[in-house]
Tab-separated table of C-alpha atoms in Angstrom:
chain	number	residue	atom	x	y	z
A	13	UNK	CA	-55.004	-0.107	21.608
A	14	UNK	CA	-51.830	-1.717	19.776
A	15	UNK	CA	-50.995	-4.609	20.563
A	16	UNK	CA	-47.615	-4.557	22.710
A	17	UNK	CA	-43.928	-5.850	21.196
A	18	UNK	CA	-42.753	-8.820	23.379
A	19	UNK	CA	-39.449	-8.143	25.027
A	20	UNK	CA	-36.325	-9.143	23.292
A	21	UNK	CA	-33.696	-10.303	25.150
A	22	UNK	CA	-30.824	-12.070	24.852
A	23	UNK	CA	-29.367	-14.460	27.317
A	24	UNK	CA	-25.264	-14.819	27.371
A	25	UNK	CA	-23.952	-18.203	28.515
A	26	UNK	CA	-21.065	-17.980	31.215
A	27	UNK	CA	-18.581	-19.733	31.103
A	28	UNK	CA	-18.147	-19.365	27.466
A	29	UNK	CA	-14.801	-18.617	25.627
A	30	UNK	CA	-11.330	-19.148	25.907
A	31	UNK	CA	-10.509	-22.138	28.642
A	32	UNK	CA	-7.114	-22.427	30.307
A	33	UNK	CA	-5.581	-24.918	27.983
A	34	UNK	CA	-6.501	-22.353	24.805
A	35	UNK	CA	-5.124	-19.082	26.972
A	36	UNK	CA	-2.102	-21.075	27.519
A	37	UNK	CA	-1.749	-22.169	24.081
A	38	UNK	CA	-2.453	-18.471	22.796
A	39	UNK	CA	-0.085	-16.798	25.213
A	40	UNK	CA	2.492	-19.411	24.523
A	41	UNK	CA	3.148	-18.171	20.896
A	42	UNK	CA	2.403	-14.633	21.928
A	43	UNK	CA	5.491	-15.037	24.225
A	44	UNK	CA	7.256	-16.957	21.773
A	45	UNK	CA	7.485	-14.139	19.655
A	46	UNK	CA	8.542	-11.568	22.237
A	47	UNK	CA	11.498	-13.324	23.566
A	48	UNK	CA	12.744	-14.758	19.949
A	49	UNK	CA	11.016	-12.588	17.467
A	50	UNK	CA	9.303	-13.475	13.981
A	51	UNK	CA	8.992	-15.823	12.328
A	52	UNK	CA	7.997	-18.324	15.064
A	53	UNK	CA	6.377	-21.488	13.227
A	54	UNK	CA	3.110	-23.439	14.914
A	55	UNK	CA	2.370	-26.733	13.845
A	56	UNK	CA	-1.273	-26.701	13.155
A	57	UNK	CA	-3.540	-24.521	14.042
A	58	UNK	CA	-2.843	-23.378	18.001
A	59	UNK	CA	-6.492	-23.600	18.280
A	60	UNK	CA	-9.578	-24.155	16.335
A	61	UNK	CA	-10.085	-20.607	15.462
A	62	UNK	CA	-9.569	-18.430	12.357
A	63	UNK	CA	-9.463	-15.647	13.915
A	64	UNK	CA	-7.007	-16.611	16.402
A	65	UNK	CA	-4.870	-17.769	13.793
A	66	UNK	CA	-5.352	-14.536	11.549
A	67	UNK	CA	-4.125	-12.419	14.604
A	68	UNK	CA	-1.032	-14.522	15.162
A	69	UNK	CA	0.024	-14.859	11.656
A	70	UNK	CA	0.039	-10.860	11.593
A	71	UNK	CA	1.919	-10.485	14.944
A	72	UNK	CA	4.773	-13.622	12.948
A	73	UNK	CA	3.746	-16.496	13.624
A	74	UNK	CA	3.693	-19.083	10.600
A	75	UNK	CA	1.064	-22.127	10.641
A	76	UNK	CA	2.399	-25.118	9.015
A	77	UNK	CA	0.784	-28.415	8.558
A	78	UNK	CA	4.254	-30.903	9.189
A	79	UNK	CA	7.598	-30.624	11.030
A	80	UNK	CA	9.498	-30.884	7.668
A	81	UNK	CA	7.568	-27.536	6.223
A	82	UNK	CA	10.018	-25.608	9.354
A	83	UNK	CA	13.309	-24.968	8.580
A	84	UNK	CA	16.104	-26.574	10.583
A	85	UNK	CA	16.982	-25.359	13.571
A	86	UNK	CA	13.978	-22.757	13.705
A	87	UNK	CA	11.664	-22.904	16.659
A	88	UNK	CA	8.221	-24.860	16.753
A	89	UNK	CA	5.655	-24.723	18.670
A	90	UNK	CA	2.779	-27.739	18.824
A	91	UNK	CA	-0.690	-27.055	19.309
A	92	UNK	CA	-3.145	-27.590	22.479
A	93	UNK	CA	-4.329	-30.549	20.891
A	94	UNK	CA	-1.028	-32.376	21.431
A	95	UNK	CA	1.147	-34.852	19.061
A	96	UNK	CA	2.088	-38.183	18.892
A	97	UNK	CA	5.914	-39.112	19.923
A	98	UNK	CA	6.440	-39.750	15.922
A	99	UNK	CA	6.250	-35.839	15.518
A	100	UNK	CA	8.451	-34.922	18.687
A	101	UNK	CA	11.300	-37.548	17.090
A	102	UNK	CA	10.366	-36.145	13.588
A	103	UNK	CA	11.146	-32.541	15.353
A	104	UNK	CA	14.464	-33.696	16.971
A	105	UNK	CA	15.823	-35.228	13.648
A	106	UNK	CA	15.777	-32.119	11.957
A	107	UNK	CA	17.124	-29.723	14.957
A	108	UNK	CA	13.798	-27.780	16.170
A	109	UNK	CA	13.379	-25.709	19.405
A	110	UNK	CA	10.372	-27.043	20.365
A	111	UNK	CA	7.865	-25.393	22.861
A	112	UNK	CA	4.763	-27.970	23.440
A	113	UNK	CA	1.511	-25.941	24.232
A	114	UNK	CA	-0.529	-29.431	24.691
A	115	UNK	CA	-3.337	-28.835	26.687
A	116	UNK	CA	-2.600	-30.205	30.611
A	117	UNK	CA	-5.512	-32.333	30.350
A	118	UNK	CA	-5.120	-33.536	26.861
A	119	UNK	CA	-1.482	-34.533	28.236
A	120	UNK	CA	-2.834	-36.222	30.792
A	121	UNK	CA	-4.736	-38.522	28.237
A	122	UNK	CA	-1.670	-39.593	26.679
A	123	UNK	CA	-0.100	-40.567	29.907
A	124	UNK	CA	-3.389	-42.809	30.301
A	125	UNK	CA	-3.001	-44.417	27.080
A	126	UNK	CA	0.800	-44.990	27.692
A	127	UNK	CA	0.246	-46.394	31.225
A	128	UNK	CA	-2.608	-48.796	30.202
A	129	UNK	CA	-0.844	-49.942	26.703
A	130	UNK	CA	2.161	-50.690	29.106
A	131	UNK	CA	-0.126	-53.061	31.049
A	132	UNK	CA	-1.169	-54.629	27.691
A	133	UNK	CA	-4.997	-53.128	27.875
A	134	UNK	CA	-7.108	-52.660	24.750
A	135	UNK	CA	-7.924	-48.800	24.502
A	136	UNK	CA	-11.027	-48.218	22.869
A	137	UNK	CA	-10.496	-44.188	21.934
A	138	UNK	CA	-13.729	-42.180	22.000
A	139	UNK	CA	-13.533	-39.248	19.072
A	140	UNK	CA	-13.644	-38.138	15.844
A	141	UNK	CA	-11.586	-39.935	12.955
A	142	UNK	CA	-9.133	-37.510	11.615
A	143	UNK	CA	-9.010	-34.619	14.725
A	144	UNK	CA	-5.761	-34.152	15.711
A	145	UNK	CA	-6.286	-34.324	19.759
A	146	UNK	CA	-7.400	-38.355	18.569
A	147	UNK	CA	-4.000	-38.437	15.942
A	148	UNK	CA	-2.161	-37.162	18.922
A	149	UNK	CA	-3.094	-39.976	21.612
A	150	UNK	CA	-3.531	-42.846	19.334
A	151	UNK	CA	0.055	-42.242	18.384
A	152	UNK	CA	0.992	-43.082	21.898
A	153	UNK	CA	0.224	-46.461	21.906
A	154	UNK	CA	-0.984	-47.569	18.120
A	155	UNK	CA	-0.959	-51.225	18.636
A	156	UNK	CA	-3.683	-50.675	21.317
A	157	UNK	CA	-5.683	-47.849	20.649
A	158	UNK	CA	-8.949	-48.310	18.700
A	159	UNK	CA	-10.840	-45.786	17.518
A	160	UNK	CA	-14.764	-45.312	18.408
A	161	UNK	CA	-16.279	-42.912	16.165
A	162	UNK	CA	-19.986	-42.908	16.765
A	163	UNK	CA	-22.304	-45.536	17.950
A	164	UNK	CA	-22.317	-47.686	14.414
A	165	UNK	CA	-18.552	-47.971	15.170
A	166	UNK	CA	-19.120	-50.176	18.207
A	167	UNK	CA	-20.386	-53.092	16.873
A	168	UNK	CA	-17.006	-53.394	14.594
A	169	UNK	CA	-14.621	-53.486	17.697
A	170	UNK	CA	-12.505	-56.367	18.314
A	171	UNK	CA	-10.708	-56.644	21.272
A	172	UNK	CA	-7.948	-59.508	22.696
A	173	UNK	CA	-9.000	-59.425	25.939
A	174	UNK	CA	-12.440	-58.153	27.014
A	175	UNK	CA	-11.032	-58.558	30.732
A	176	UNK	CA	-8.320	-55.993	29.928
A	177	UNK	CA	-10.162	-53.746	28.330
A	178	UNK	CA	-10.157	-49.347	29.090
A	179	UNK	CA	-11.959	-46.740	27.382
A	180	UNK	CA	-10.693	-42.764	27.132
A	181	UNK	CA	-11.579	-40.085	24.940
A	182	UNK	CA	-10.836	-37.014	23.146
A	183	UNK	CA	-11.233	-34.156	25.463
A	184	UNK	CA	-13.888	-31.728	23.701
A	185	UNK	CA	-16.795	-34.040	22.926
A	186	UNK	CA	-20.619	-34.224	23.936
A	187	UNK	CA	-20.798	-35.324	27.650
A	188	UNK	CA	-24.177	-37.028	26.685
A	189	UNK	CA	-23.172	-38.237	23.526
A	190	UNK	CA	-20.039	-40.122	25.150
A	191	UNK	CA	-22.304	-41.226	27.556
A	192	UNK	CA	-24.117	-42.849	25.099
A	193	UNK	CA	-21.529	-44.290	23.698
A	194	UNK	CA	-19.791	-45.888	26.418
A	195	UNK	CA	-23.267	-47.043	27.319
A	196	UNK	CA	-23.618	-49.074	23.993
A	197	UNK	CA	-19.632	-50.223	24.914
A	198	UNK	CA	-20.431	-51.802	28.085
A	199	UNK	CA	-23.502	-53.489	26.709
A	200	UNK	CA	-20.968	-55.419	24.783
A	201	UNK	CA	-17.989	-55.641	27.083
A	202	UNK	CA	-18.996	-55.550	30.561
A	203	UNK	CA	-16.092	-55.812	31.826
A	204	UNK	CA	-15.533	-52.394	29.925
A	205	UNK	CA	-13.003	-50.047	33.230
A	206	UNK	CA	-13.442	-46.657	33.150
A	207	UNK	CA	-10.622	-44.145	33.054
A	208	UNK	CA	-9.114	-43.462	36.268
A	209	UNK	CA	-10.702	-39.622	35.855
A	210	UNK	CA	-13.128	-37.956	33.085
A	211	UNK	CA	-11.499	-37.493	30.404
A	212	UNK	CA	-13.647	-34.960	28.551
A	213	UNK	CA	-12.174	-31.533	30.114
A	214	UNK	CA	-13.510	-29.145	32.539
A	215	UNK	CA	-14.280	-26.689	30.339
A	216	UNK	CA	-16.182	-28.330	27.702
A	217	UNK	CA	-18.573	-29.671	30.339
A	218	UNK	CA	-19.132	-26.658	31.626
A	219	UNK	CA	-20.013	-24.866	28.362
A	220	UNK	CA	-22.076	-27.553	27.919
A	221	UNK	CA	-23.887	-27.268	31.159
A	222	UNK	CA	-24.547	-23.453	30.279
A	223	UNK	CA	-25.692	-24.069	27.069
A	224	UNK	CA	-28.455	-26.306	28.086
A	225	UNK	CA	-29.891	-23.324	30.643
A	226	UNK	CA	-29.897	-20.623	27.938
A	227	UNK	CA	-31.097	-23.289	25.464
A	228	UNK	CA	-33.877	-24.416	27.496
A	229	UNK	CA	-35.102	-20.424	27.518
A	230	UNK	CA	-34.396	-19.373	23.918
A	231	UNK	CA	-35.797	-19.880	20.558
A	232	UNK	CA	-32.630	-19.180	19.026
A	233	UNK	CA	-28.797	-19.787	20.277
A	234	UNK	CA	-26.204	-18.071	18.198
A	235	UNK	CA	-22.539	-20.286	19.392
A	236	UNK	CA	-19.554	-18.609	18.055
A	237	UNK	CA	-16.802	-20.518	17.303
A	238	UNK	CA	-14.987	-22.081	13.932
A	239	UNK	CA	-16.180	-25.017	11.756
A	240	UNK	CA	-13.142	-27.542	12.547
A	241	UNK	CA	-13.815	-26.681	16.417
A	242	UNK	CA	-15.116	-29.883	17.903
A	243	UNK	CA	-16.009	-28.488	20.891
A	244	UNK	CA	-18.110	-25.432	19.628
A	245	UNK	CA	-19.955	-27.980	17.119
A	246	UNK	CA	-20.714	-29.759	20.181
A	247	UNK	CA	-22.343	-26.738	21.622
A	248	UNK	CA	-24.595	-26.322	18.362
A	249	UNK	CA	-25.576	-29.959	18.996
A	250	UNK	CA	-26.140	-29.750	22.575
A	251	UNK	CA	-28.527	-26.600	21.801
A	252	UNK	CA	-30.501	-28.271	19.665
A	253	UNK	CA	-30.787	-31.100	21.693
A	254	UNK	CA	-32.857	-28.755	23.811
A	255	UNK	CA	-35.147	-27.729	21.367
A	256	UNK	CA	-33.741	-24.108	20.405
A	257	UNK	CA	-33.026	-23.491	16.557
A	258	UNK	CA	-28.894	-23.313	17.041
A	259	UNK	CA	-26.316	-21.898	14.461
A	260	UNK	CA	-22.355	-21.723	14.011
A	261	UNK	CA	-20.954	-18.306	12.991
A	262	UNK	CA	-17.088	-17.264	13.174
A	263	UNK	CA	-18.303	-13.608	13.832
A	264	UNK	CA	-21.194	-11.729	13.399
A	265	UNK	CA	-21.278	-11.453	9.684
A	266	UNK	CA	-21.888	-14.828	9.313
A	267	UNK	CA	-25.558	-14.177	11.254
A	268	UNK	CA	-28.578	-14.251	8.811
A	269	UNK	CA	-31.469	-12.053	9.582
A	270	UNK	CA	-34.303	-14.570	9.170
A	271	UNK	CA	-33.041	-16.370	11.799
A	272	UNK	CA	-34.455	-13.864	14.280
A	273	UNK	CA	-37.987	-13.955	12.743
A	274	UNK	CA	-40.466	-14.935	15.341
A	275	UNK	CA	-37.759	-14.852	17.857
A	276	UNK	CA	-38.280	-12.876	21.128
A	277	UNK	CA	-35.150	-14.227	23.220
A	278	UNK	CA	-31.577	-15.326	21.640
A	279	UNK	CA	-29.039	-17.366	23.619
A	280	UNK	CA	-25.320	-16.518	22.934
A	281	UNK	CA	-21.941	-18.550	23.473
A	282	UNK	CA	-18.682	-19.013	22.312
A	283	UNK	CA	-16.229	-21.899	22.082
A	284	UNK	CA	-13.312	-22.819	24.196
A	285	UNK	CA	-11.118	-21.152	21.872
A	286	UNK	CA	-13.058	-18.111	20.792
A	287	UNK	CA	-11.785	-14.517	22.048
A	288	UNK	CA	-14.699	-12.372	23.879
A	289	UNK	CA	-14.313	-9.799	21.352
A	290	UNK	CA	-15.776	-11.846	18.874
A	291	UNK	CA	-18.984	-12.346	20.910
A	292	UNK	CA	-19.339	-8.803	21.661
A	293	UNK	CA	-19.285	-8.114	17.779
A	294	UNK	CA	-22.525	-10.333	18.383
A	295	UNK	CA	-24.397	-8.525	20.762
A	296	UNK	CA	-23.451	-5.462	19.280
A	297	UNK	CA	-25.761	-7.283	15.965
A	298	UNK	CA	-28.393	-8.465	18.062
A	299	UNK	CA	-28.356	-4.989	19.745
A	300	UNK	CA	-29.050	-3.072	16.090
A	301	UNK	CA	-31.716	-5.568	15.735
A	302	UNK	CA	-33.639	-4.373	19.044
A	303	UNK	CA	-32.155	-7.005	21.083
A	304	UNK	CA	-30.909	-4.846	23.564
A	305	UNK	CA	-32.019	-6.191	27.075
A	306	UNK	CA	-28.822	-8.941	27.706
A	307	UNK	CA	-28.333	-11.238	30.665
A	308	UNK	CA	-25.420	-12.703	31.693
A	309	UNK	CA	-26.631	-16.615	32.733
A	310	UNK	CA	-23.836	-18.169	34.726
A	311	UNK	CA	-24.276	-21.666	35.877
A	312	UNK	CA	-20.455	-23.028	36.772
A	313	UNK	CA	-17.937	-20.909	38.126
A	314	UNK	CA	-14.452	-20.998	36.865
A	315	UNK	CA	-11.182	-19.959	38.135
A	316	UNK	CA	-8.822	-22.590	36.248
A	317	UNK	CA	-5.393	-21.806	35.151
A	318	UNK	CA	-2.021	-23.471	34.086
A	319	UNK	CA	1.687	-22.427	33.624
A	320	UNK	CA	3.065	-21.657	30.497
A	321	UNK	CA	4.493	-24.101	28.926
A	322	UNK	CA	8.454	-24.837	30.454
A	323	UNK	CA	10.436	-24.312	27.372
A	324	UNK	CA	9.270	-20.630	27.772
A	325	UNK	CA	10.424	-20.299	31.338
A	326	UNK	CA	14.008	-21.527	29.961
A	327	UNK	CA	16.591	-22.004	27.520
A	328	UNK	CA	14.804	-23.831	24.537
A	329	UNK	CA	15.707	-27.470	24.375
A	330	UNK	CA	16.019	-29.578	20.540
A	331	UNK	CA	13.302	-31.970	19.793
């Protein structure tokens, strides 16, 4: 009697994919194209996903790095990651009609930065250097904000008054790593104040909770997301931390057959800027390799929705 082949199964994390902020930002570009026609300019990638950007380009969106590339008087959409006051000022100077698709949860962090800076606090911003969200937040109070990028940077921090010190964070970080950084910061600065509410967004946290649940049962976790997506890369790190091999793929064509050698359970999830059809493509690939027993594992229920930017609900303003 031949030995029985182990069942091959797929555990699909829920929640996964689009968060409310991404959904709002993508819809903002789509609505702008419908209302005003092409071209619609977008500063930076509206969200960090190559598939989404390409799809919007095909519909008439033009992505630029800076507002200086937008012809005067045209419409420009600011990405979900937020921009600094300087960018708003540049847009106004060029008479650009703006649609601000900044995620409301990022705007919350901007408002916290402005409030603490107005009270002359030093602000320690935990995040990744060069990330658009970090640049936008830091631009709100450049004289008060210092970036904390990893544990190694904690020892280099210098502050005016340790009794007036607060930390804020990029919204898409690893929850566990952020806690570790804050713990080390508080060892140096025991009077460090926490932000009034959690800065890491609900969707980032929920996706990390969900990937832990499937990584604990899988030998391999495939995370669908682009390489410049911070929250997607954090999902890979979290899965590896739970003992599963984990890879980030833009779509199914990036999967390598050898990843499946000796694997009986594969976990699948996706970053907060990933459309569901890319996940379906990965599931189809896995089904073609014998992984056709698919179970969705729901760890947290999500129902968050954000209204469209107010500029799409009235006449566009300049600046």
